[in-house]
Coordinates of C-alpha atoms in Angstrom, one line a residue:
Chain A
M1 CA 82.1 43.0 20.1
V2 CA 79.3 40.9 21.5
G3 CA 80.5 37.3 21.4
M4 CA 84.0 38.2 20.2
T5 CA 87.0 37.2 22.2
P6 CA 88.4 40.3 23.8
L7 CA 92.0 40.5 24.9
S8 CA 92.4 38.8 28.3
P9 CA 92.9 41.2 31.1
G10 CA 96.6 40.1 31.5
D11 CA 97.2 41.1 27.9
Q12 CA 96.1 44.7 28.3
L13 CA 98.2 47.6 29.2
A14 CA 97.2 48.4 32.8
D15 CA 98.7 51.9 33.1
P16 CA 98.0 53.8 36.2
P17 CA 96.2 57.1 35.3
S18 CA 99.4 59.1 35.9
S19 CA 101.1 57.5 32.9
R20 CA 98.3 58.4 30.5
L21 CA 99.2 60.6 27.6
P22 CA 98.1 64.2 27.6
A23 CA 94.8 64.9 25.7
D24 CA 96.7 67.2 23.4
H25 CA 99.2 64.6 22.4
P26 CA 99.6 65.1 18.6
G27 CA 99.2 61.3 18.1
V28 CA 95.5 61.5 19.3
N29 CA 94.4 63.5 16.2
E30 CA 96.4 61.1 14.0
L31 CA 94.9 58.1 15.6
F32 CA 91.3 59.4 15.2
A33 CA 92.1 60.3 11.6
L34 CA 93.4 56.9 10.9
L35 CA 90.4 55.2 12.4
A36 CA 87.9 57.6 10.8
Y37 CA 89.3 57.0 7.3
G38 CA 89.3 53.3 8.1
E39 CA 85.6 53.4 8.8
V40 CA 84.7 55.2 5.6
T41 CA 86.9 52.8 3.5
A42 CA 85.3 49.8 5.3
F43 CA 81.9 51.2 4.5
Y44 CA 82.5 51.2 0.8
R45 CA 84.4 47.9 0.7
L46 CA 81.7 46.1 2.6
T47 CA 79.1 47.5 0.3
E48 CA 81.1 46.5 -2.8
E49 CA 81.8 43.0 -1.5
A50 CA 78.1 42.6 -0.6
K51 CA 77.5 42.2 -4.3
M52 CA 78.8 38.6 -3.9
A53 CA 76.0 37.8 -1.4
P54 CA 74.0 34.9 -2.6
D55 CA 70.7 36.4 -1.4
L56 CA 68.9 39.5 0.0
R57 CA 69.5 38.3 3.5
G58 CA 73.3 38.5 3.0
R59 CA 73.1 41.9 1.3
I60 CA 71.0 43.2 4.2
S61 CA 73.5 41.9 6.8
M62 CA 76.4 43.5 5.0
A63 CA 74.5 46.8 4.6
S64 CA 73.8 46.8 8.4
M65 CA 77.5 46.3 9.1
A66 CA 78.5 49.0 6.7
A67 CA 76.0 51.4 8.3
A68 CA 77.6 50.6 11.7
E69 CA 81.0 51.7 10.3
M70 CA 79.4 55.1 9.4
A71 CA 78.1 55.4 12.9
H72 CA 81.7 54.9 14.2
Y73 CA 82.8 57.5 11.6
E74 CA 80.3 60.1 12.9
L75 CA 81.7 59.7 16.5
L76 CA 85.3 60.1 15.3
H77 CA 84.3 63.0 13.0
D78 CA 82.7 64.8 15.9
A79 CA 85.7 64.1 18.2
L80 CA 88.1 65.5 15.6
E81 CA 86.0 68.5 14.9
S82 CA 85.7 69.3 18.6
R83 CA 89.5 69.2 18.7
G84 CA 89.7 71.8 16.0
V85 CA 90.7 69.5 13.2
D86 CA 89.7 70.1 9.6
V87 CA 88.4 66.5 9.2
V88 CA 88.4 65.6 5.5
P89 CA 92.0 66.7 4.6
T90 CA 93.4 65.2 7.8
I91 CA 91.9 61.8 7.3
S92 CA 92.8 61.7 3.6
K93 CA 96.4 61.2 4.7
Y94 CA 95.6 57.6 5.6
A95 CA 94.0 56.8 2.2
S96 CA 97.0 55.0 0.6
A97 CA 97.6 52.6 3.5
L98 CA 94.0 51.7 4.0
D99 CA 93.0 51.6 0.4
G100 CA 96.1 49.5 -0.2
Y101 CA 95.1 47.0 2.4
H102 CA 91.7 46.6 0.8
R103 CA 93.1 46.4 -2.7
L104 CA 95.5 43.7 -1.7
T105 CA 92.8 41.7 0.0
T106 CA 89.9 41.8 -2.5
P107 CA 87.9 38.7 -1.8
S108 CA 87.0 36.4 -4.7
T109 CA 84.1 34.6 -3.1
W110 CA 81.3 35.4 -0.7
L111 CA 82.9 33.2 2.0
E112 CA 86.2 35.1 1.6
A113 CA 84.2 38.3 1.9
L114 CA 82.6 37.1 5.1
V115 CA 85.9 36.0 6.7
K116 CA 87.5 39.3 5.7
T117 CA 84.6 41.2 7.3
Y118 CA 84.9 39.3 10.6
I119 CA 88.7 39.3 10.8
G120 CA 88.8 43.0 9.9
D121 CA 86.2 43.9 12.4
A122 CA 88.0 41.9 15.1
L123 CA 91.4 43.4 14.3
A124 CA 90.0 46.9 14.5
A125 CA 88.4 46.0 17.9
D126 CA 91.8 44.6 19.1
F127 CA 93.5 47.7 18.0
Y128 CA 90.9 49.9 19.8
L129 CA 91.3 47.9 23.0
E130 CA 95.1 48.0 22.9
I131 CA 95.2 51.7 22.8
A132 CA 92.2 52.7 24.9
D133 CA 94.1 52.2 28.2
V134 CA 96.9 54.6 27.5
L135 CA 94.7 57.3 26.2
P136 CA 93.4 60.3 28.2
D137 CA 90.0 59.6 29.7
D138 CA 87.9 61.7 27.2
V139 CA 89.8 60.2 24.3
A140 CA 89.4 56.7 25.6
D141 CA 85.7 57.3 26.0
V142 CA 85.4 58.0 22.2
V143 CA 87.3 54.8 21.4
R144 CA 85.1 52.8 23.8
A145 CA 81.9 54.3 22.3
V146 CA 83.1 53.2 18.9
M147 CA 83.9 49.7 20.1
A148 CA 80.6 49.4 21.9
Q149 CA 78.8 49.6 18.6
T150 CA 80.7 46.9 17.0
G151 CA 79.4 43.3 16.8
H152 CA 77.3 43.2 13.7
S153 CA 79.7 40.7 12.2
Q154 CA 78.4 37.9 14.4
F155 CA 76.2 36.7 11.5
V156 CA 79.4 35.6 9.8
V157 CA 80.3 32.9 12.3
A158 CA 77.3 30.7 11.7
E159 CA 77.6 30.9 7.9
V160 CA 81.4 30.3 7.7
R161 CA 81.2 27.4 10.3
A162 CA 78.5 25.7 8.3
A163 CA 80.5 26.0 5.1
V164 CA 83.8 24.7 6.5
T165 CA 82.1 21.8 8.3
K166 CA 80.9 20.5 5.0
S167 CA 84.2 21.0 3.1
T168 CA 87.8 20.4 4.3
K169 CA 89.0 22.1 1.1
Q170 CA 87.0 25.2 1.9
R171 CA 88.4 25.2 5.4
S172 CA 92.1 25.1 4.2
R173 CA 91.4 27.8 1.6
L174 CA 89.8 30.1 4.1
A175 CA 92.5 29.4 6.8
L176 CA 95.1 30.5 4.3
W177 CA 93.0 33.5 3.4
S178 CA 92.7 34.6 7.0
R179 CA 96.5 34.4 7.5
R180 CA 96.9 36.6 4.4
L181 CA 94.5 39.1 5.9
L182 CA 96.5 39.4 9.1
G183 CA 99.7 39.6 7.2
E184 CA 98.5 42.4 5.0
A185 CA 97.0 44.2 8.0
I186 CA 100.3 44.1 9.9
T187 CA 102.3 45.2 6.8
Q188 CA 100.1 48.2 6.4
A189 CA 100.1 49.0 10.1
Q190 CA 103.9 49.0 10.1
Y191 CA 103.9 51.2 7.0
V192 CA 101.5 53.7 8.8
L193 CA 103.7 53.7 11.9
A194 CA 106.8 54.3 9.9
E195 CA 105.3 57.4 8.4
H196 CA 103.7 58.8 11.5
D197 CA 105.9 59.2 14.6
E198 CA 103.0 60.6 16.6
L199 CA 101.2 57.3 16.3
V200 CA 104.3 55.3 17.3
D201 CA 104.5 57.6 20.4
L202 CA 100.9 56.5 21.3
V203 CA 101.7 52.8 20.9
I204 CA 105.1 52.8 22.7
S205 CA 104.2 55.3 25.4
K206 CA 105.9 53.4 28.1
T207 CA 109.6 52.8 28.9
D208 CA 110.4 49.7 27.0
G209 CA 109.2 51.0 23.7
L210 CA 110.5 48.6 21.1
T211 CA 109.7 45.5 23.2
Q212 CA 106.2 46.8 23.6
L213 CA 105.7 47.3 19.9
A214 CA 106.8 43.7 19.3
G215 CA 104.4 42.6 22.1
F216 CA 101.6 44.6 20.4
F217 CA 101.9 42.7 17.1
D218 CA 102.3 39.4 19.1
R219 CA 99.0 40.1 20.8
L220 CA 97.3 40.8 17.5
Q221 CA 98.5 37.4 16.3
R222 CA 97.3 35.6 19.4
T223 CA 93.8 37.1 19.3
H224 CA 93.7 36.5 15.6
D225 CA 94.3 32.8 16.3
E226 CA 91.3 32.8 18.6
R227 CA 89.1 34.2 15.9
I228 CA 90.3 31.5 13.4
R229 CA 89.1 28.9 15.9
E230 CA 85.8 30.7 16.3
L231 CA 85.2 30.5 12.6
G232 CA 86.1 26.8 12.6
L233 CA 89.2 27.4 10.5
A234 CA 91.8 26.0 13.0
Chain B
M1 CA 63.2 66.4 7.2
V2 CA 64.9 69.3 8.8
G3 CA 64.6 72.2 6.4
M4 CA 62.4 70.4 3.9
T5 CA 59.0 71.7 3.1
P6 CA 56.5 69.5 4.8
L7 CA 52.9 69.2 3.5
S8 CA 51.0 72.1 4.8
P9 CA 48.4 71.2 7.5
G10 CA 45.5 71.7 5.1
D11 CA 46.9 69.1 2.8
Q12 CA 47.1 66.4 5.4
L13 CA 44.4 63.9 6.2
A14 CA 43.0 65.0 9.4
D15 CA 41.1 61.9 10.5
P16 CA 39.6 61.7 13.9
P17 CA 41.0 58.8 15.8
S18 CA 37.8 56.8 15.3
S19 CA 38.4 56.5 11.5
R20 CA 41.9 55.1 12.0
L21 CA 42.5 51.7 10.5
P22 CA 42.8 48.7 12.8
A23 CA 46.4 47.7 13.7
D24 CA 45.9 44.3 12.1
H25 CA 44.9 45.7 8.7
P26 CA 46.7 43.6 6.2
G27 CA 47.9 46.7 4.4
V28 CA 50.1 47.7 7.3
N29 CA 52.5 44.7 6.9
E30 CA 52.6 45.4 3.1
L31 CA 53.3 49.1 3.7
F32 CA 56.2 48.3 6.1
A33 CA 57.5 45.7 3.7
L34 CA 57.4 48.2 0.8
L35 CA 59.2 50.8 2.9
A36 CA 61.7 48.4 4.2
Y37 CA 62.7 47.1 0.8
G38 CA 62.8 50.7 -0.3
E39 CA 65.4 51.5 2.4
V40 CA 67.7 48.6 1.4
T41 CA 67.5 49.5 -2.3
A42 CA 68.2 53.1 -1.5
F43 CA 71.2 52.1 0.6
Y44 CA 72.8 50.2 -2.3
R45 CA 71.9 52.8 -4.9
L46 CA 73.3 55.7 -2.9
T47 CA 76.5 53.8 -2.4
E48 CA 76.8 53.0 -6.1
E49 CA 76.0 56.5 -7.1
A50 CA 78.5 57.9 -4.6
K51 CA 81.3 56.6 -7.0
M52 CA 80.5 59.7 -9.1
A53 CA 81.4 62.0 -6.2
P54 CA 84.2 64.4 -7.1
D55 CA 85.9 64.1 -3.7
L56 CA 86.1 62.3 -0.3
R57 CA 83.7 64.9 1.2
G58 CA 81.0 63.9 -1.3
R59 CA 81.6 60.2 -0.7
I60 CA 81.3 60.6 3.0
S61 CA 78.0 62.6 2.7
M62 CA 76.5 59.9 0.5
A63 CA 77.7 57.2 2.9
S64 CA 76.1 59.0 5.9
M65 CA 72.8 59.1 4.0
A66 CA 73.0 55.5 3.0
A67 CA 73.7 54.6 6.7
A68 CA 70.6 56.5 7.7
E69 CA 68.5 54.4 5.2
M70 CA 69.7 51.3 7.1
A71 CA 68.7 52.8 10.4
H72 CA 65.2 53.3 8.9
Y73 CA 65.3 49.7 7.7
E74 CA 66.2 48.4 11.2
L75 CA 63.1 50.2 12.6
L76 CA 60.8 48.7 10.0
H77 CA 62.4 45.3 10.3
D78 CA 61.8 45.3 14.1
A79 CA 58.2 46.4 13.6
L80 CA 57.6 43.7 11.0
E81 CA 59.2 41.0 13.2
S82 CA 57.1 42.1 16.2
R83 CA 54.0 41.6 14.0
G84 CA 55.1 38.0 13.3
V85 CA 56.2 38.6 9.7
D86 CA 59.0 36.6 8.1
V87 CA 60.8 39.8 7.0
V88 CA 63.1 38.9 4.1
P89 CA 60.7 36.9 1.9
T90 CA 57.9 39.5 2.6
I91 CA 59.9 42.5 1.6
S92 CA 61.3 40.8 -1.6
K93 CA 57.9 41.1 -3.2
Y94 CA 58.6 44.8 -3.7
A95 CA 61.9 44.2 -5.4
S96 CA 60.7 44.6 -9.0
A97 CA 59.0 47.9 -8.6
L98 CA 61.7 49.5 -6.5
D99 CA 64.6 48.1 -8.5
G100 CA 62.8 49.2 -11.6
Y101 CA 62.5 52.7 -10.4
H102 CA 66.3 52.9 -9.7
R103 CA 67.2 51.2 -13.0
L104 CA 65.1 53.7 -15.0
T105 CA 66.6 56.6 -13.1
T106 CA 70.3 55.8 -13.1
P107 CA 72.1 59.2 -12.9
S108 CA 74.8 60.0 -15.4
T109 CA 76.5 62.8 -13.5
W110 CA 77.2 63.7 -9.8
L111 CA 74.7 66.5 -9.9
E112 CA 72.0 64.2 -11.2
A113 CA 72.9 61.8 -8.4
L114 CA 72.5 64.6 -5.8
V115 CA 69.1 65.7 -7.2
K116 CA 67.9 62.1 -7.3
T117 CA 68.9 61.7 -3.7
Y118 CA 67.2 64.8 -2.5
I119 CA 64.0 64.2 -4.5
G120 CA 63.8 60.6 -3.5
D121 CA 64.3 61.4 0.1
A122 CA 61.6 64.1 -0.1
L123 CA 59.1 61.9 -1.9
A124 CA 59.6 59.1 0.7
A125 CA 59.0 61.7 3.4
D126 CA 55.8 63.0 1.7
F127 CA 54.6 59.4 1.4
Y128 CA 55.3 58.7 5.1
L129 CA 53.5 61.9 6.1
E130 CA 50.5 61.2 3.9
I131 CA 49.8 57.8 5.4
A132 CA 50.8 58.4 9.0
D133 CA 47.5 60.1 9.9
V134 CA 45.3 57.2 8.9
L135 CA 47.4 54.6 10.6
P136 CA 46.8 53.1 14.0
D137 CA 48.8 54.9 16.7
D138 CA 51.6 52.3 17.2
V139 CA 52.0 51.9 13.5
A140 CA 52.1 55.7 13.0
D141 CA 54.8 55.9 15.7
V142 CA 57.0 53.6 13.6
V143 CA 56.5 55.7 10.5
R144 CA 57.2 58.9 12.4
A145 CA 60.3 57.5 14.0
V146 CA 61.6 56.6 10.5
M147 CA 60.8 60.1 9.3
A148 CA 62.4 61.8 12.2
Q149 CA 65.8 60.4 11.2
T150 CA 65.6 61.7 7.6
G151 CA 67.3 65.0 6.7
H152 CA 70.8 63.9 5.7
S153 CA 70.1 65.1 2.2
Q154 CA 70.3 68.8 3.1
F155 CA 74.0 68.9 2.0
V156 CA 72.6 68.5 -1.5
V157 CA 70.8 71.9 -1.6
A158 CA 73.9 74.0 -1.3
E159 CA 75.9 72.1 -3.9
V160 CA 73.0 72.0 -6.5
R161 CA 72.1 75.6 -6.1
A162 CA 75.8 76.7 -6.6
A163 CA 76.0 74.6 -9.8
V164 CA 72.8 75.9 -11.3
T165 CA 73.5 79.5 -10.4
K166 CA 76.6 79.3 -12.6
S167 CA 74.9 77.5 -15.5
T168 CA 71.5 78.0 -17.1
K169 CA 72.0 74.9 -19.2
Q170 CA 72.7 72.9 -16.1
R171 CA 69.5 74.2 -14.5
S172 CA 67.4 73.2 -17.5
R173 CA 68.9 69.7 -17.6
L174 CA 68.4 69.1 -13.9
A175 CA 64.8 70.5 -14.0
L176 CA 64.0 68.0 -16.7
W177 CA 65.8 65.3 -14.7
S178 CA 63.7 66.0 -11.6
R179 CA 60.5 65.9 -13.6
R180 CA 61.5 62.5 -14.9
L181 CA 62.2 61.3 -11.3
L182 CA 58.7 62.2 -10.2
G183 CA 57.2 60.6 -13.3
E184 CA 59.0 57.3 -12.8
A185 CA 58.2 57.3 -9.0
I186 CA 54.5 57.8 -9.7
T187 CA 54.5 55.2 -12.4
Q188 CA 56.1 52.7 -10.1
A189 CA 53.8 53.7 -7.2
Q190 CA 50.7 53.1 -9.4
Y191 CA 52.2 49.7 -10.4
V192 CA 52.6 48.7 -6.8
L193 CA 49.1 49.9 -5.9
A194 CA 47.6 47.9 -8.8
E195 CA 49.3 44.7 -7.5
H196 CA 48.5 45.2 -3.8
D197 CA 44.9 45.8 -2.9
E198 CA 45.8 46.0 0.8
L199 CA 47.9 49.1 0.1
V200 CA 45.2 50.8 -1.9
D201 CA 42.9 50.2 1.2
L202 CA 45.4 52.1 3.3
V203 CA 45.6 55.1 0.9
I204 CA 41.8 55.3 0.2
S205 CA 40.6 54.5 3.6
K206 CA 37.9 57.1 3.6
T207 CA 34.6 57.5 1.8
D208 CA 35.6 59.2 -1.4
G209 CA 38.3 56.7 -2.3
L210 CA 39.0 57.4 -5.9
T211 CA 39.0 61.2 -5.5
Q212 CA 41.3 60.8 -2.6
L213 CA 43.8 58.7 -4.6
A214 CA 43.9 61.4 -7.3
G215 CA 44.4 64.0 -4.5
F216 CA 47.2 61.9 -3.2
F217 CA 49.2 62.1 -6.4
D218 CA 48.3 65.8 -6.8
R219 CA 49.8 66.6 -3.4
L220 CA 53.0 64.6 -4.3
Q221 CA 53.2 66.8 -7.5
R222 CA 52.7 70.0 -5.5
T223 CA 55.3 69.3 -2.8
H224 CA 57.7 68.1 -5.6
D225 CA 57.4 71.6 -7.1
E226 CA 58.4 73.1 -3.8
R227 CA 61.5 71.0 -3.7
I228 CA 62.4 72.0 -7.3
R229 CA 62.3 75.7 -6.1
E230 CA 64.4 74.8 -3.1
L231 CA 67.1 73.4 -5.4
G232 CA 67.0 76.5 -7.6
L233 CA 65.6 74.5 -10.6
A234 CA 62.3 76.4 -11.0

């Protein structure tokens, strides 16, 4: 997360501790499972997409990012295991949504791969931040530990900015690509929520549930726009 | 290294500190570069070979191992950088030997991939152990830190043993495969040594140079035989 634009304090859910969910809320296991499968899929996708890297430096950067995803996975795995969950079968439930996202957003160039990496990392971080505040303390600690290790995607910014400064056509193409990434991510997120009531409970854990869910996606859009500016695609 | 058979104390080079090489020995940078490129290549190969995994559990185990290789790489990268080395061009020199090893030992089944992972990890550990004792203290510390993080390949033992207990044919095939892995590794190691005098200096840093180099390969063979027994392939 170093250098990334976090949600501004006003955007965050500032629940008093009393409105936190109980640690045994069934949504917590589902959330960890979703995130854990997401890390494994991200690992394999980053490694696959790294084949488009023009040089060894790029392949090493992608490998470091992929390794960071597995470090996140280990944290989530340990948290799930300590909650008595049989990890692999539980996380497999999220395969179709997450594999679907990656299949529908297969990059065709190295720059597209870089933008996808950055946007994906940022969206995951937004998502972690959004939910951390309503989670019970020990669960929020896991989420924050995962977040604290993010930030390997910063190498992307310099490379993408350099490319789009030289080419307006490249900028338009990548701007379009980044909108598509957000669109597919939201589609898959809605699909996951529709199938898993426990997760919806986590997201809309306050009184005005539906309004809040709309606000959740609005905030994702807003922070996405900030990342687009960071990458020089605005 | 947890659970692996280390070289027995008598096998190790028990140099008094006075016979240690100087920290600015040109072979040290070359050694770190060789190891660093080896970690990156291993990362990509493990990830590629993980496609043969029969299930998500296998893919996760391989991803964890690959991530560990990148953690080793980061240590070596930092050590090289602190020694004023331009990392990426320097490590690229070892691409042909290491890529060659992997190209010549592409597994054709999941069990072959598992055995390769285990044998490769063990050979690298042997190599690290062999050289750590003649290195200057701060350099040996880097090598030991890298070694301390190895051991993710233990999941292999149970799976391979189970498979070869059920099938004598499988055992013969995998025993042959493991001999080929060692053979190719030694061929490539000799090729690397022939091209890099500074590395030979590291290995034969004592009086009876040539005898010692032969002993070095003998010891690799002997510890390899122990691993073969561990895997149930003897």
